[in-house]
Amino acid sequence: MNTGTQRLSGWGRANTSPALVSHEESTAAVAALVRSAAAGGLPRGILARGLGRSYGDAALNAGGRVVRTDRLTAIGDVQPDGTVEVGSGVSIAELLRHVVPRGWFVPVTPGTGHVTLGGAVAADVHGKNHHREGSVGRHVVRLQLVDGTGEVRTVSPGDPAYGAVVGGMGLSGIVTKVTLRLRPISSATLTVRTTRTADLDATMSALQEADRTHRYTVAWLDTLAKGSGLGRAVLTAGDHTTSGEAPRGGVPVGGGHSTAGEPASSIAYSPGRSLPAPPWVPSALLSPTTMRAFNEAYFRAAPARPRVTTESIASFFHPLDVVRGWNRMYGRPGFLQHQFAVADPQCLRAVLELFSRERVPGFLAVLKRFGPSSGLPLSFPTAGWTLATDVPASPQLGPVLDRADELVASYGGRLYLAKDSRMRPELLPAMYPDLDHWRQERALLDPHHLFVSDLSRRLHLC
Amino acid sequence: MLDALRSPQSVLVLGASSDIAQATVAALARRGRLDRVVLAGRPGPRRDAAVQKATSEVGRRGVVRALDFDATRPDEHEAVVAEAFADGDVDVVLLAFGVLPDAATAAAPDAAAAVVTTNFTGAVSALTASAARLRAQGHGTMVVLSSVAGERPRRSNYLYGATKAGLDAFATGLGDDLAGTGVEVVVVRPGFVRTSMTAGLGPAPLSVDASDVAEAVVAAVGGGTRTVWVPGALRLVMSVLRHLPRAVFRRLPI
Ligand SMILES: Cc1cc2nc3c(=O)[nH]c(=O)nc-3n(C[C@H](O)[C@H](O)[C@H](O)COP(=O)(O)OP(=O)(O)OC[C@H]3O[C@@H](n4cnc5c(N)ncnc54)[C@H](O)[C@@H]3O)c2cc1C
Ligand SMILES: NC(=O)c1ccc[n+]([C@@H]2O[C@H](COP(=O)([O-])OP(=O)(O)OC[C@H]3O[C@@H](n4cnc5c(N)ncnc54)[C@H](OP(=O)(O)O)[C@@H]3O)[C@@H](O)[C@H]2O)c1
């Protein structure tokens, strides 16, 4: 169904462009649309869009066609081996609502439940368990894809096309179904250990240590702290509460896992009532001084000595989802997220020093350790460290961010395309050395060059 | 594409050799993302110099291309603009050509009409051709160099003022027509700018340099359709002058 021209934006609201948006009901409808495009009907190309949680321009196609996946929402039965086939428009939150009561959990979830499986595959998303379980592409059994000729294909790990699609930012076709391998859980709660660290060395070694013993780890880091406080953080490490533990507030699953049919117990995923964010925050609040005060308060609120608590899935994995539209807080200019991955801790330190020295007004940043890379050409995670920092989209920050990018590139690191909204295109081949290989595989799937986005135009991706 | 910090990657200049245009290309290049510059103008040493300057500003990553363009040939404008868009999207179209007639020109009927052809008629066709391309690509900014002179024509240059009044009205209306298409029109109203156009004229109050206009343009790109005064104080000055009785305005030494 065609809903006319809409002005779309990325999550950061700093990149916007209009596109003709349609909501296709089925794989066949998507395929028909792509075939008509291949026949020359859509000069500005076509792009899939999930829930628009990519920060920049990955899900935008100025003047072209955008296919929303919000009608591709079927959820199949969970098979005894834990696999489930879902429509690419199903969100992580919806899938959790469906499978958690049956004793299953998604293998990977990003920091919000409001992303679709299609978007998760296109960005090959990672979660707090990357050090153990890798990115989502490792847990996909097969994909259903409409390629650039309108043909419906099945793509599985190991196929050459797999690396074009997973991490391929929607530029290799439209994913219509995802078959995913779930993991069994025996409760809907997490046992979470929270600690505070005083500086970067302490934060890094605490994360390394936590990675050995915990499935989920992450650190919230104060990028405005100066001097010896540089890199201080609040670190959380979590694991699914097992039936043996005495859950504080959590309800364990009674029996074994259930597949089709009724849920086995009353455990559930409920993100809680969502509260609207204030429509705007006075821009003075986005200044380094007030942000520093906020970060200070957050840091102080964390326990000085380690504390163990029981948390719900939603509050542990998707804490911001209860604040509806928080991305509007930055007002009209919007904001952006700078996320890089790099092996060398020296690079991490150099970037943090740069941000602190230049007083880059960032709220808490997220630091995490990545396990080995998936090896897929455009997949972002590579072994080492990743830092994600939200900053206002202010042109004055351009030069500092460019310097950070150059540091990252010089250390062999890379930026995350699902977050990027401003990097220099010249740095891309250095950051993604297999770019040309990806381009070749992509071209085989899309010989008429139909799939295009504002991101691909800006970075001259294909 | 404009990025999140509103830095453009490509620009088409109509009126390649204009001092204000050259300063604007330099300022856009300093934002660090400019990699395609199309300089459309009349061939000659001034355009050659502009090409050379832009080439050094965009550096290794950039491509600079010159196209022959004459404002007085509206029949050719569509083809020139099509050529400029042939290599990809254009983020910014800068309309910078124009002539400032002297008293003798204003007194000669055919010379006076030729000024209108350049400043108004030629601008209408060039903007119309550009708008169609930008509308189709779904994004872009048209920057139109109008003038304070169009706000209230003065006796000393009513011909120029009249052409700029027409251009200003056209561009403003076009901007409204493009609302919702992703394309914005920025109408720039500079006062006295020290450029080759004003060389030899006595300096006026609140005069600025081409680089000041350039900075104002760069700040406006991507910010939405609007009118920009350079210097900003002119907005206030003109809001007063606009309401002066004609008999008084006529006697002002401006
Ligand atoms: C608060 C927040 C926290 C986040 N935390 C994390 C995190 O921890 N880890 C992480 O990896 N990411 C994280 N992200 C980023 C997010 O996971 C990715 O941007 C994801 O791609 C968004 O999915 P979406 O459904 O919103 O896709 P969109 O933003 O709509 O699209 C993203 C890309 O996927 C493509 N795409 C979407 N659907 C399909 C389809 N069916 N077929 C082919 N291509 C498709 C689009 O073309 C586009 O290129 C976070 C984002 C937010 C807002
Ligand atoms: N300077 C000021 O005080 C001032 C104030 C307000 C507004 N403006 C406006 O700003 C714009 C730029 O002016 P400027 O100050 O940069 O002056 P400039 O350096 O003299 O530039 C004027 C440009 O117009 C071009 N031009 C004239 N006739 C043309 C034609 N028939 N076809 C193609 N190009 C033609 C000239 O090209 P050639 O080299 O081929 O002649 C020259 O590049 C003009 O529209 C002007 O009216 C200027």
PDB file of C-alpha atoms in Angstrom, chain B residues 63-243:
ATOM      1  CA  VAL B  63      36.516  17.264  -9.089  1.00  0.00           C
ATOM      2  CA  VAL B  64      36.000  20.736 -10.544  1.00  0.00           C
ATOM      3  CA  ARG B  65      34.256  21.193 -13.838  1.00  0.00           C
ATOM      4  CA  ALA B  66      33.523  24.305 -15.905  1.00  0.00           C
ATOM      5  CA  LEU B  67      30.385  24.650 -18.050  1.00  0.00           C
ATOM      6  CA  ASP B  68      29.570  27.395 -20.526  1.00  0.00           C
ATOM      7  CA  PHE B  69      26.585  29.350 -19.293  1.00  0.00           C
ATOM      8  CA  ASP B  70      25.217  32.708 -20.422  1.00  0.00           C
ATOM      9  CA  ALA B  71      22.409  34.254 -18.402  1.00  0.00           C
ATOM     10  CA  THR B  72      21.063  35.995 -21.484  1.00  0.00           C
ATOM     11  CA  ARG B  73      20.414  32.636 -23.222  1.00  0.00           C
ATOM     12  CA  PRO B  74      17.452  31.140 -21.293  1.00  0.00           C
ATOM     13  CA  ASP B  75      16.875  28.685 -24.137  1.00  0.00           C
ATOM     14  CA  GLU B  76      20.133  26.947 -23.198  1.00  0.00           C
ATOM     15  CA  HIS B  77      19.662  26.851 -19.425  1.00  0.00           C
ATOM     16  CA  GLU B  78      17.881  23.550 -19.156  1.00  0.00           C
ATOM     17  CA  ALA B  79      20.662  21.754 -21.034  1.00  0.00           C
ATOM     18  CA  VAL B  80      23.399  23.372 -18.947  1.00  0.00           C
ATOM     19  CA  VAL B  81      21.681  22.437 -15.713  1.00  0.00           C
ATOM     20  CA  ALA B  82      21.070  18.888 -16.964  1.00  0.00           C
ATOM     21  CA  GLU B  83      24.777  18.595 -17.695  1.00  0.00           C
ATOM     22  CA  ALA B  84      25.628  19.724 -14.171  1.00  0.00           C
ATOM     23  CA  PHE B  85      23.368  17.057 -12.661  1.00  0.00           C
ATOM     24  CA  ALA B  86      24.591  14.330 -15.020  1.00  0.00           C
ATOM     25  CA  ASP B  87      27.428  13.293 -12.670  1.00  0.00           C
ATOM     26  CA  GLY B  88      25.189  12.887  -9.639  1.00  0.00           C
ATOM     27  CA  ASP B  89      23.141  14.782  -7.093  1.00  0.00           C
ATOM     28  CA  VAL B  90      23.828  18.465  -6.509  1.00  0.00           C
ATOM     29  CA  ASP B  91      23.479  19.585  -2.898  1.00  0.00           C
ATOM     30  CA  VAL B  92      23.732  23.347  -3.395  1.00  0.00           C
ATOM     31  CA  VAL B  93      22.873  25.520  -6.396  1.00  0.00           C
ATOM     32  CA  LEU B  94      24.253  29.033  -6.032  1.00  0.00           C
ATOM     33  CA  LEU B  95      22.789  31.686  -8.298  1.00  0.00           C
ATOM     34  CA  ALA B  96      25.434  34.414  -8.353  1.00  0.00           C
ATOM     35  CA  PHE B  97      25.426  36.111 -11.714  1.00  0.00           C
ATOM     36  CA  GLY B  98      24.249  39.684 -12.065  1.00  0.00           C
ATOM     37  CA  VAL B  99      25.162  43.082 -13.380  1.00  0.00           C
ATOM     38  CA  LEU B 100      25.076  46.476 -11.706  1.00  0.00           C
ATOM     39  CA  PRO B 101      24.128  49.083 -14.337  1.00  0.00           C
ATOM     40  CA  ASP B 102      25.498  52.599 -14.313  1.00  0.00           C
ATOM     41  CA  ALA B 103      23.380  55.692 -14.995  1.00  0.00           C
ATOM     42  CA  ALA B 104      24.082  55.661 -18.737  1.00  0.00           C
ATOM     43  CA  THR B 105      22.920  52.051 -19.024  1.00  0.00           C
ATOM     44  CA  ALA B 106      19.781  52.819 -17.079  1.00  0.00           C
ATOM     45  CA  ALA B 107      19.011  55.670 -19.450  1.00  0.00           C
ATOM     46  CA  ALA B 108      19.320  53.603 -22.651  1.00  0.00           C
ATOM     47  CA  PRO B 109      16.142  51.606 -23.374  1.00  0.00           C
ATOM     48  CA  ASP B 110      17.716  48.489 -24.881  1.00  0.00           C
ATOM     49  CA  ALA B 111      20.655  48.444 -22.457  1.00  0.00           C
ATOM     50  CA  ALA B 112      18.227  48.804 -19.545  1.00  0.00           C
ATOM     51  CA  ALA B 113      16.140  45.911 -20.832  1.00  0.00           C
ATOM     52  CA  ALA B 114      19.286  43.806 -21.222  1.00  0.00           C
ATOM     53  CA  VAL B 115      19.969  44.248 -17.491  1.00  0.00           C
ATOM     54  CA  VAL B 116      16.532  42.811 -16.798  1.00  0.00           C
ATOM     55  CA  THR B 117      17.298  39.893 -19.100  1.00  0.00           C
ATOM     56  CA  THR B 118      20.445  39.046 -17.160  1.00  0.00           C
ATOM     57  CA  ASN B 119      19.367  39.747 -13.591  1.00  0.00           C
ATOM     58  CA  PHE B 120      15.746  38.629 -13.778  1.00  0.00           C
ATOM     59  CA  THR B 121      14.757  36.716 -16.904  1.00  0.00           C
ATOM     60  CA  GLY B 122      17.947  34.658 -16.945  1.00  0.00           C
ATOM     61  CA  ALA B 123      17.622  33.965 -13.238  1.00  0.00           C
ATOM     62  CA  VAL B 124      14.027  32.811 -13.649  1.00  0.00           C
ATOM     63  CA  SER B 125      14.937  30.256 -16.303  1.00  0.00           C
ATOM     64  CA  ALA B 126      18.067  29.033 -14.501  1.00  0.00           C
ATOM     65  CA  LEU B 127      16.213  28.659 -11.203  1.00  0.00           C
ATOM     66  CA  THR B 128      13.270  26.940 -12.857  1.00  0.00           C
ATOM     67  CA  ALA B 129      15.564  24.415 -14.529  1.00  0.00           C
ATOM     68  CA  SER B 130      17.460  23.818 -11.266  1.00  0.00           C
ATOM     69  CA  ALA B 131      14.288  23.501  -9.196  1.00  0.00           C
ATOM     70  CA  ALA B 132      12.991  20.693 -11.417  1.00  0.00           C
ATOM     71  CA  ARG B 133      16.196  18.692 -10.941  1.00  0.00           C
ATOM     72  CA  LEU B 134      16.340  19.294  -7.194  1.00  0.00           C
ATOM     73  CA  ARG B 135      12.688  18.394  -6.780  1.00  0.00           C
ATOM     74  CA  ALA B 136      13.307  15.093  -8.536  1.00  0.00           C
ATOM     75  CA  GLN B 137      16.305  14.254  -6.362  1.00  0.00           C
ATOM     76  CA  GLY B 138      14.350  15.113  -3.214  1.00  0.00           C
ATOM     77  CA  HIS B 139      16.967  17.277  -1.517  1.00  0.00           C
ATOM     78  CA  GLY B 140      19.103  20.339  -2.045  1.00  0.00           C
ATOM     79  CA  THR B 141      19.442  24.042  -1.345  1.00  0.00           C
ATOM     80  CA  MET B 142      19.112  26.881  -3.836  1.00  0.00           C
ATOM     81  CA  VAL B 143      20.974  29.949  -2.685  1.00  0.00           C
ATOM     82  CA  VAL B 144      19.838  33.062  -4.528  1.00  0.00           C
ATOM     83  CA  LEU B 145      21.836  36.282  -4.337  1.00  0.00           C
ATOM     84  CA  SER B 146      19.208  38.971  -4.146  1.00  0.00           C
ATOM     85  CA  SER B 147      20.044  42.357  -2.636  1.00  0.00           C
ATOM     86  CA  VAL B 148      18.835  44.928  -0.133  1.00  0.00           C
ATOM     87  CA  ALA B 149      18.369  47.074  -3.225  1.00  0.00           C
ATOM     88  CA  GLY B 150      15.328  44.967  -4.057  1.00  0.00           C
ATOM     89  CA  GLU B 151      13.697  45.615  -0.715  1.00  0.00           C
ATOM     90  CA  ARG B 152      12.980  49.262  -1.559  1.00  0.00           C
ATOM     91  CA  PRO B 153      14.394  50.588  -4.839  1.00  0.00           C
ATOM     92  CA  ARG B 154      16.424  53.751  -4.466  1.00  0.00           C
ATOM     93  CA  ARG B 155      16.533  56.561  -7.013  1.00  0.00           C
ATOM     94  CA  SER B 156      20.273  56.016  -7.509  1.00  0.00           C
ATOM     95  CA  ASN B 157      19.824  52.424  -8.730  1.00  0.00           C
ATOM     96  CA  TYR B 158      16.146  51.745  -9.265  1.00  0.00           C
ATOM     97  CA  LEU B 159      16.812  49.601 -12.334  1.00  0.00           C
ATOM     98  CA  TYR B 160      19.076  47.205 -10.449  1.00  0.00           C
ATOM     99  CA  GLY B 161      16.676  47.373  -7.493  1.00  0.00           C
ATOM    100  CA  ALA B 162      13.744  46.486  -9.695  1.00  0.00           C
ATOM    101  CA  THR B 163      15.488  43.416 -11.127  1.00  0.00           C
ATOM    102  CA  LYS B 164      16.429  42.255  -7.616  1.00  0.00           C
ATOM    103  CA  ALA B 165      12.889  42.907  -6.359  1.00  0.00           C
ATOM    104  CA  GLY B 166      11.595  40.657  -9.123  1.00  0.00           C
ATOM    105  CA  LEU B 167      14.217  38.002  -8.425  1.00  0.00           C
ATOM    106  CA  ASP B 168      13.581  38.154  -4.695  1.00  0.00           C
ATOM    107  CA  ALA B 169       9.821  37.735  -5.156  1.00  0.00           C
ATOM    108  CA  PHE B 170      10.322  34.886  -7.602  1.00  0.00           C
ATOM    109  CA  ALA B 171      12.794  33.014  -5.384  1.00  0.00           C
ATOM    110  CA  THR B 172      10.698  33.497  -2.258  1.00  0.00           C
ATOM    111  CA  GLY B 173       7.602  32.170  -3.993  1.00  0.00           C
ATOM    112  CA  LEU B 174       9.531  29.279  -5.498  1.00  0.00           C
ATOM    113  CA  GLY B 175      10.778  28.404  -2.024  1.00  0.00           C
ATOM    114  CA  ASP B 176       7.216  28.203  -0.773  1.00  0.00           C
ATOM    115  CA  ASP B 177       6.200  26.108  -3.749  1.00  0.00           C
ATOM    116  CA  LEU B 178       9.012  23.676  -2.936  1.00  0.00           C
ATOM    117  CA  ALA B 179       7.996  23.271   0.708  1.00  0.00           C
ATOM    118  CA  GLY B 180       7.764  19.597   1.584  1.00  0.00           C
ATOM    119  CA  THR B 181       9.869  18.436  -1.364  1.00  0.00           C
ATOM    120  CA  GLY B 182      13.132  18.369   0.594  1.00  0.00           C
ATOM    121  CA  VAL B 183      14.359  21.360  -1.401  1.00  0.00           C
ATOM    122  CA  GLU B 184      14.900  24.721   0.279  1.00  0.00           C
ATOM    123  CA  VAL B 185      15.502  28.173  -1.136  1.00  0.00           C
ATOM    124  CA  VAL B 186      17.707  30.590   0.758  1.00  0.00           C
ATOM    125  CA  VAL B 187      17.298  34.179  -0.384  1.00  0.00           C
ATOM    126  CA  VAL B 188      20.365  36.235   0.478  1.00  0.00           C
ATOM    127  CA  ARG B 189      20.075  40.011   0.742  1.00  0.00           C
ATOM    128  CA  PRO B 190      23.514  41.523   1.046  1.00  0.00           C
ATOM    129  CA  GLY B 191      24.076  45.249   1.428  1.00  0.00           C
ATOM    130  CA  PHE B 192      27.221  46.759  -0.052  1.00  0.00           C
ATOM    131  CA  VAL B 193      29.785  44.010  -0.693  1.00  0.00           C
ATOM    132  CA  ARG B 194      33.344  44.950  -1.663  1.00  0.00           C
ATOM    133  CA  THR B 195      33.726  42.941  -4.889  1.00  0.00           C
ATOM    134  CA  SER B 196      34.576  43.579  -8.511  1.00  0.00           C
ATOM    135  CA  MET B 197      30.945  44.616  -9.004  1.00  0.00           C
ATOM    136  CA  THR B 198      31.282  47.547  -6.620  1.00  0.00           C
ATOM    137  CA  ALA B 199      34.919  48.383  -7.368  1.00  0.00           C
ATOM    138  CA  GLY B 200      35.285  52.103  -7.889  1.00  0.00           C
ATOM    139  CA  LEU B 201      32.099  52.976  -6.006  1.00  0.00           C
ATOM    140  CA  GLY B 202      32.410  54.919  -2.787  1.00  0.00           C
ATOM    141  CA  PRO B 203      32.135  52.579   0.205  1.00  0.00           C
ATOM    142  CA  ALA B 204      28.694  52.516   1.794  1.00  0.00           C
ATOM    143  CA  PRO B 205      27.812  52.182   5.487  1.00  0.00           C
ATOM    144  CA  LEU B 206      27.612  48.590   6.810  1.00  0.00           C
ATOM    145  CA  SER B 207      29.683  47.317   3.891  1.00  0.00           C
ATOM    146  CA  VAL B 208      31.028  43.787   4.075  1.00  0.00           C
ATOM    147  CA  ASP B 209      33.422  41.471   2.231  1.00  0.00           C
ATOM    148  CA  ALA B 210      32.565  38.573  -0.028  1.00  0.00           C
ATOM    149  CA  SER B 211      33.781  36.224   2.703  1.00  0.00           C
ATOM    150  CA  ASP B 212      31.150  37.607   5.095  1.00  0.00           C
ATOM    151  CA  VAL B 213      28.418  36.747   2.614  1.00  0.00           C
ATOM    152  CA  ALA B 214      30.013  33.317   2.160  1.00  0.00           C
ATOM    153  CA  GLU B 215      29.949  32.562   5.893  1.00  0.00           C
ATOM    154  CA  ALA B 216      26.300  33.587   6.106  1.00  0.00           C
ATOM    155  CA  VAL B 217      25.460  31.320   3.173  1.00  0.00           C
ATOM    156  CA  VAL B 218      27.280  28.328   4.650  1.00  0.00           C
ATOM    157  CA  ALA B 219      25.497  28.821   7.972  1.00  0.00           C
ATOM    158  CA  ALA B 220      22.119  28.918   6.203  1.00  0.00           C
ATOM    159  CA  VAL B 221      22.493  25.800   4.033  1.00  0.00           C
ATOM    160  CA  GLY B 222      20.316  23.001   5.364  1.00  0.00           C
ATOM    161  CA  GLY B 223      18.628  25.230   7.908  1.00  0.00           C
ATOM    162  CA  GLY B 224      15.313  25.524   6.069  1.00  0.00           C
ATOM    163  CA  THR B 225      13.872  27.991   3.595  1.00  0.00           C
ATOM    164  CA  ARG B 226      14.512  31.550   4.684  1.00  0.00           C
ATOM    165  CA  THR B 227      15.892  35.003   4.031  1.00  0.00           C
ATOM    166  CA  VAL B 228      19.380  35.956   5.116  1.00  0.00           C
ATOM    167  CA  TRP B 229      20.589  39.542   5.487  1.00  0.00           C
ATOM    168  CA  VAL B 230      24.307  40.342   5.326  1.00  0.00           C
ATOM    169  CA  PRO B 231      25.238  41.946   7.624  1.00  0.00           C
ATOM    170  CA  GLY B 232      22.440  40.788   9.902  1.00  0.00           C
ATOM    171  CA  ALA B 233      21.876  44.344  11.151  1.00  0.00           C
ATOM    172  CA  LEU B 234      20.432  45.248   7.738  1.00  0.00           C
ATOM    173  CA  ARG B 235      17.228  43.450   8.592  1.00  0.00           C
ATOM    174  CA  LEU B 236      16.552  46.036  11.268  1.00  0.00           C
ATOM    175  CA  VAL B 237      17.760  48.982   9.198  1.00  0.00           C
ATOM    176  CA  MET B 238      15.528  48.006   6.310  1.00  0.00           C
ATOM    177  CA  SER B 239      12.529  47.436   8.525  1.00  0.00           C
ATOM    178  CA  VAL B 240      12.814  51.149   9.352  1.00  0.00           C
ATOM    179  CA  LEU B 241      13.708  52.396   5.864  1.00  0.00           C
ATOM    180  CA  ARG B 242      10.856  50.396   4.375  1.00  0.00           C
ATOM    181  CA  HIS B 243       8.338  52.564   6.188  1.00  0.00           C
TER     182      HIS B 243
END
